[in-house]
mmCIF file of C-alpha atoms in Angstrom:
data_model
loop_
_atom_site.group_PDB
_atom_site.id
_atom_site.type_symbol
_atom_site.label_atom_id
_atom_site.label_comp_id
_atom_site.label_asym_id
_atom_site.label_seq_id
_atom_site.Cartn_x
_atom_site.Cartn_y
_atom_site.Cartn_z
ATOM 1 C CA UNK A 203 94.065 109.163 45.206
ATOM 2 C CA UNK A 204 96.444 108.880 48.313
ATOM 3 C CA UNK A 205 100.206 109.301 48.174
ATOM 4 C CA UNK A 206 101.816 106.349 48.390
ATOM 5 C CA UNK A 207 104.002 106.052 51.528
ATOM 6 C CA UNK A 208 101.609 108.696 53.473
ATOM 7 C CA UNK A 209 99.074 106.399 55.069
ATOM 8 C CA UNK A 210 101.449 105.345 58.142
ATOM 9 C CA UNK A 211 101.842 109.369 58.739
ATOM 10 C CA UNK A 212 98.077 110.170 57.746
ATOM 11 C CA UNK A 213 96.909 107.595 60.065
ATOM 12 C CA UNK A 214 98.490 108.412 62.799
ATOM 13 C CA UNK A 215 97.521 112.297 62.399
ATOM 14 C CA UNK A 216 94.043 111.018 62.875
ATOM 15 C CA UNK A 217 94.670 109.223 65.337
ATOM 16 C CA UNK A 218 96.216 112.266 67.003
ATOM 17 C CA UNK A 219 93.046 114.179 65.841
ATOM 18 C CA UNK A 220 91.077 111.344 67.132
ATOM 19 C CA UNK A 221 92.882 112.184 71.141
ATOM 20 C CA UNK A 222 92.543 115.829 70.759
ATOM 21 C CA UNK A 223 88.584 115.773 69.486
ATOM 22 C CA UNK A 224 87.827 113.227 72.681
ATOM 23 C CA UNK A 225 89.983 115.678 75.041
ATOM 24 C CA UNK A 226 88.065 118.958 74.102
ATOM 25 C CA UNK A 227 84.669 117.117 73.507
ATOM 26 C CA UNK A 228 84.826 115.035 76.722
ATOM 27 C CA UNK A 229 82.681 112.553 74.772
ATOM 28 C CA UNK A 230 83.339 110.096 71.801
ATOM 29 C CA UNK A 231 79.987 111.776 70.541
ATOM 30 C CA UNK A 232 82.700 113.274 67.881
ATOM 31 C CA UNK A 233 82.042 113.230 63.826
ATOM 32 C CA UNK A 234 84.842 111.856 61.660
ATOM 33 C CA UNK A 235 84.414 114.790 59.950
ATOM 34 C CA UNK A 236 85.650 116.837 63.084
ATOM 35 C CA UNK A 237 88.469 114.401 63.158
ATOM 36 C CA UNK A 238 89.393 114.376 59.785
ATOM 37 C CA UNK A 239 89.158 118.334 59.466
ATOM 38 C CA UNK A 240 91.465 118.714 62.411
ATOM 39 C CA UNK A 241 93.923 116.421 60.874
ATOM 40 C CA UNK A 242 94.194 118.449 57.854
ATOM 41 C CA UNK A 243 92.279 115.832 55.711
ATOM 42 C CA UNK A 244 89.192 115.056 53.851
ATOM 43 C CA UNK A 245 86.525 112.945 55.644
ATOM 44 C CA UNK A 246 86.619 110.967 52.782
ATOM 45 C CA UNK A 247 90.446 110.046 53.172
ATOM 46 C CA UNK A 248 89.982 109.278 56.924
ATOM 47 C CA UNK A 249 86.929 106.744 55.973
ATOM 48 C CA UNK A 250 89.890 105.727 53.011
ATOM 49 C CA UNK A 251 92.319 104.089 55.922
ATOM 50 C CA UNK A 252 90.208 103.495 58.781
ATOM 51 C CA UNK A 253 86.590 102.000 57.015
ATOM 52 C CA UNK A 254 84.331 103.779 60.098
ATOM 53 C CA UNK A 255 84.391 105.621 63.389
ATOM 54 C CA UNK A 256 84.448 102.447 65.394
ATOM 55 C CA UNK A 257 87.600 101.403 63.475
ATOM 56 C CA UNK A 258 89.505 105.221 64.269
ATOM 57 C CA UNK A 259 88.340 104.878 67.785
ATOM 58 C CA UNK A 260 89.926 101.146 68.099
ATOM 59 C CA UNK A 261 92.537 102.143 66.771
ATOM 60 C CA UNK A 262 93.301 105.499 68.641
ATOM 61 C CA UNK A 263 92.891 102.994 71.610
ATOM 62 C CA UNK A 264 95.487 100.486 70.580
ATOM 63 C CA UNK A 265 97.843 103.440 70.119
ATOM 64 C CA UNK A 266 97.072 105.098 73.452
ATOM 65 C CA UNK A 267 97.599 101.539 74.764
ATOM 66 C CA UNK A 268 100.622 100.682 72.695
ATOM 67 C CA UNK A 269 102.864 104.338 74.130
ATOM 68 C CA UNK A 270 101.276 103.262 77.467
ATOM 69 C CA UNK A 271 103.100 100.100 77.024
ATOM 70 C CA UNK A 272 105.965 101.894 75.816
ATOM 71 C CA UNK A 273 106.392 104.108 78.710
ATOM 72 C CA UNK A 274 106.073 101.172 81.380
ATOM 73 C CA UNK A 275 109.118 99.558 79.657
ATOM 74 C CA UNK A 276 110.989 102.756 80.190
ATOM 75 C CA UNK A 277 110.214 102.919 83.583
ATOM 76 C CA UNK A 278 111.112 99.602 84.167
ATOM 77 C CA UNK A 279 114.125 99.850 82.601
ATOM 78 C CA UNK A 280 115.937 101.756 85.501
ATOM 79 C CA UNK A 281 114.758 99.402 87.668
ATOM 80 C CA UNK A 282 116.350 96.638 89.542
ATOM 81 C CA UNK A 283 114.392 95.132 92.663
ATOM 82 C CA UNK A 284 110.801 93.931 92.574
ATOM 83 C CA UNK A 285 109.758 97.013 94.738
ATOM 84 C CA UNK A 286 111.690 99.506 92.104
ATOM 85 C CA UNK A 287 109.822 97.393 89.644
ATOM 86 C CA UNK A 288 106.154 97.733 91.243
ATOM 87 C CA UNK A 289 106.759 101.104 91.603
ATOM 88 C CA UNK A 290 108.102 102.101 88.115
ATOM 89 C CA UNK A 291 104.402 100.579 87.068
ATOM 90 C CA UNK A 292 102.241 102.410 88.625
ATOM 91 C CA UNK A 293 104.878 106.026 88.336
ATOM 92 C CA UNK A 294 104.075 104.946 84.857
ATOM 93 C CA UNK A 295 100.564 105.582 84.780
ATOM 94 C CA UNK A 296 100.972 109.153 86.008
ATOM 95 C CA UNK A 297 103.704 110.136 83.799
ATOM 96 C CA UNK A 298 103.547 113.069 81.648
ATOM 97 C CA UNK A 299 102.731 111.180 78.313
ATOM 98 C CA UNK A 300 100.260 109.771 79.426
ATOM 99 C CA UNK A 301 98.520 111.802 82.500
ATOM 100 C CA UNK A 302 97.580 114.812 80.301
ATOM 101 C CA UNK A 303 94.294 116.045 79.696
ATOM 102 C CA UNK A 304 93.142 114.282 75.865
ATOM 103 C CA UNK A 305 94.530 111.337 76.829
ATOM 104 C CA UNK A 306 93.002 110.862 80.366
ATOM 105 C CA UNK A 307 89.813 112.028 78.439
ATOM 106 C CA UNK A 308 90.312 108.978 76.068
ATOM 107 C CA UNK A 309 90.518 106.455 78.270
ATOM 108 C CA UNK A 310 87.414 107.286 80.307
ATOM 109 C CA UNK A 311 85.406 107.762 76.887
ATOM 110 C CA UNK A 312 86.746 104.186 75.689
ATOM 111 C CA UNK A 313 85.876 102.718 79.328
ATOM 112 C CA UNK A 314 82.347 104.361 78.838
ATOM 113 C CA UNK A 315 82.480 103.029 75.088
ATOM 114 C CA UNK A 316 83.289 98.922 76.455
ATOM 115 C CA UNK A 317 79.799 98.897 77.967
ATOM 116 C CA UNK A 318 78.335 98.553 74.547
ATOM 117 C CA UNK A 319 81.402 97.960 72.381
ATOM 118 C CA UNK A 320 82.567 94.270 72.096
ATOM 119 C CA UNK A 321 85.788 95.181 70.652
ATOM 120 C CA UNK A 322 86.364 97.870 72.918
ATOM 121 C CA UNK A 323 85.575 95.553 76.029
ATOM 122 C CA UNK A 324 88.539 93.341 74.577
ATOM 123 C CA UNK A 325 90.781 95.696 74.342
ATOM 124 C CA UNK A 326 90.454 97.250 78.004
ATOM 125 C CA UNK A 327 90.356 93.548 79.145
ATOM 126 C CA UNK A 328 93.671 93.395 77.349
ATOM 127 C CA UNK A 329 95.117 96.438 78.930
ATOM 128 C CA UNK A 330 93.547 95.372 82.428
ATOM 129 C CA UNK A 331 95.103 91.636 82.356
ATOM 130 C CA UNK A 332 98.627 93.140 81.710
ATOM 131 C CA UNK A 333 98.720 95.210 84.476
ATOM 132 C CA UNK A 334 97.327 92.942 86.359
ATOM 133 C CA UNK A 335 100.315 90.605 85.135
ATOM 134 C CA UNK A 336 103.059 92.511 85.146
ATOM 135 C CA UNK A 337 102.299 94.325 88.801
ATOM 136 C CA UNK A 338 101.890 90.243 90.191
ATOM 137 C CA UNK A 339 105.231 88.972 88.218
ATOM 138 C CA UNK A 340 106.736 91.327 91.359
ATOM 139 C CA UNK A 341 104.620 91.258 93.483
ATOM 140 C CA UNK A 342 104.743 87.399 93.912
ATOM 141 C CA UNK A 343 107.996 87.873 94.909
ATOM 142 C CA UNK A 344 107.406 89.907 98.254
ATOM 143 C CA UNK A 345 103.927 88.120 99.309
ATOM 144 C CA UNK A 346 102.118 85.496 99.322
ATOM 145 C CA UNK A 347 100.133 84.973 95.986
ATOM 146 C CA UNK A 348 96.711 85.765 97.663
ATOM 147 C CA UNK A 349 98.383 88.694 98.992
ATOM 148 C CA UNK A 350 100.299 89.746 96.121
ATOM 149 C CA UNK A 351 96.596 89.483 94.141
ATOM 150 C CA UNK A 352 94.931 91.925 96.397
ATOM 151 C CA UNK A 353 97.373 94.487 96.353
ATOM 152 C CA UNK A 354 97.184 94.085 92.340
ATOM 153 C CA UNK A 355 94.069 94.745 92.340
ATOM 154 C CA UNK A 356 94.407 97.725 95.339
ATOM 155 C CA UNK A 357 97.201 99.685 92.820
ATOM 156 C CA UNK A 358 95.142 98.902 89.661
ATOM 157 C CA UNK A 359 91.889 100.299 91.633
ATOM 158 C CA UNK A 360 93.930 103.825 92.816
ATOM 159 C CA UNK A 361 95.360 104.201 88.783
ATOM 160 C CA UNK A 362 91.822 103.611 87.781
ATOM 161 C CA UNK A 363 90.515 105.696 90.297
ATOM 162 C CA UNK A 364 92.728 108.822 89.486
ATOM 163 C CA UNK A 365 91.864 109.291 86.062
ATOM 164 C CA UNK A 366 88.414 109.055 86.855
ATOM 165 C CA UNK A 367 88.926 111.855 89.205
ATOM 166 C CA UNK A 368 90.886 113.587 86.787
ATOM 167 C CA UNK A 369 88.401 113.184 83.726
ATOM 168 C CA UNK A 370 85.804 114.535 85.940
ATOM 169 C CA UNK A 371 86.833 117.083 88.673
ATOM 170 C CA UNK A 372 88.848 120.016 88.922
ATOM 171 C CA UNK A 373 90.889 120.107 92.009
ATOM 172 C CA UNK A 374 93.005 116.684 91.559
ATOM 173 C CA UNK A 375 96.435 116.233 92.879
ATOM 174 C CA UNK A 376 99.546 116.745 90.682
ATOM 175 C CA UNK A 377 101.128 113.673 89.060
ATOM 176 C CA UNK A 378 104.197 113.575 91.647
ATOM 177 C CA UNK A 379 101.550 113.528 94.482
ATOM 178 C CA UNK A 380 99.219 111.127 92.880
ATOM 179 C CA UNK A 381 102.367 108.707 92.209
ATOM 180 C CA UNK A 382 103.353 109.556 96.052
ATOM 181 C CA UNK A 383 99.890 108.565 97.627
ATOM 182 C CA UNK A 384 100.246 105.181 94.881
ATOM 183 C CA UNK A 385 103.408 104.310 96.564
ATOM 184 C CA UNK A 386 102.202 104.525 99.786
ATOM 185 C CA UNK A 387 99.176 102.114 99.599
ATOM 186 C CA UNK A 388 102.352 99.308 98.504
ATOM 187 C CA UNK A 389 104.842 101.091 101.690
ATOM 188 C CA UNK A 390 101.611 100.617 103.940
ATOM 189 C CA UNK A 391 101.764 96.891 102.598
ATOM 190 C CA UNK A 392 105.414 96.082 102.916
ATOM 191 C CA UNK A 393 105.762 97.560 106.418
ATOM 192 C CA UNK A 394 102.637 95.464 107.079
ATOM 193 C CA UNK A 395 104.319 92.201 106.309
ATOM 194 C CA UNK A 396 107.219 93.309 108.021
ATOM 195 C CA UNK A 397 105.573 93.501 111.323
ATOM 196 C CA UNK A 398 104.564 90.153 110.441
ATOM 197 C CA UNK A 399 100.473 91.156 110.307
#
């Protein structure tokens, strides 16, 4: 019988489990049983407050998603001008929370997992329209809305782009050059409508 008032902690240590299983796998092709003996639990229990490996998968993704969200808002926090904004987006991508090896592994496995995964498709679509939003709600306000949508989707390619790299090659960049190279695509674009091109 589970402790009462454990199931917040016990969740989220399988959800934890769940990040570090993906990241040393480098596949979802993981057992709950793997999960639930690196949390420190029974299979059983983990089954108990999650119903199936779909649901611990979902809902390692909403949590990956959730601190993602957590750290933009810190980044944008210090912020004051829409380019300090745009950039304080995309730095947040490649911060150290999130631009570490289980975690970059979870998000290709999940993108890999939408392809046949209804739930996981909506979720990523999720992820993929905020971004998209919050890079434009800036964006808008130093070009033109076709404008401001292609460079959207140029910044959202690059973060995309990087973890794939990461997830799958060796010799990538550190974070503070990745997040330099970012920033330049959007200099290349300001200085672009500056000359009036």
């Amino acid at each position: 019988m589970p402790k009462v008032g454990m199931e917040p902690v016990r969740k989220k240590a399988l959800i934890h489990a769940t990040i570090a299983e993906i990241g040393e796998a480098g596949t979802l092709d993981v057992t709950v049983s793997q999960i639930a003996r690196r949390a420190g639990m029974s299979s059983a229990l983990a089954h108990h407050y999650f119903g199936s490996k779909d649901q611990i998968f979902l809902a390692t993704m909403r949590y990956v998603m959730r601190h993602y969200g957590e750290t933009v808002r810190a980044g944008l926090a210090g912020a004051t001008t829409p380019e300090e904004r745009i950039r304080a987006i995309t730095d947040s991508s490649f911060h150290s929370s999130q631009f570490e090896r289980e975690t970059i592994a979870a998000w290709l496995n999940f993108y890999v997992r939408s392809l046949r995964s209804d739930e996981t498709r909506r979720l990523l679509d999720v992820y993929a329209r905020r971004l998209h939003s919050n890079l434009m709600h800036d964006l808008k306000k130093l070009f033109d809305p076709d404008t401001a949508n292609e460079i959207a989707q140029g910044l959202s390619s690059l973060i995309d782009g990087f973890y794939v790299r990461a997830a799958l090659q060796e010799a990538v960049p550190e974070p503070e050059r990745i997040k330099a190279m970012v920033n330049d695509y959007l200099t290349l674009w300001l200085e672009r409508t500056r000359r009036g091109e």
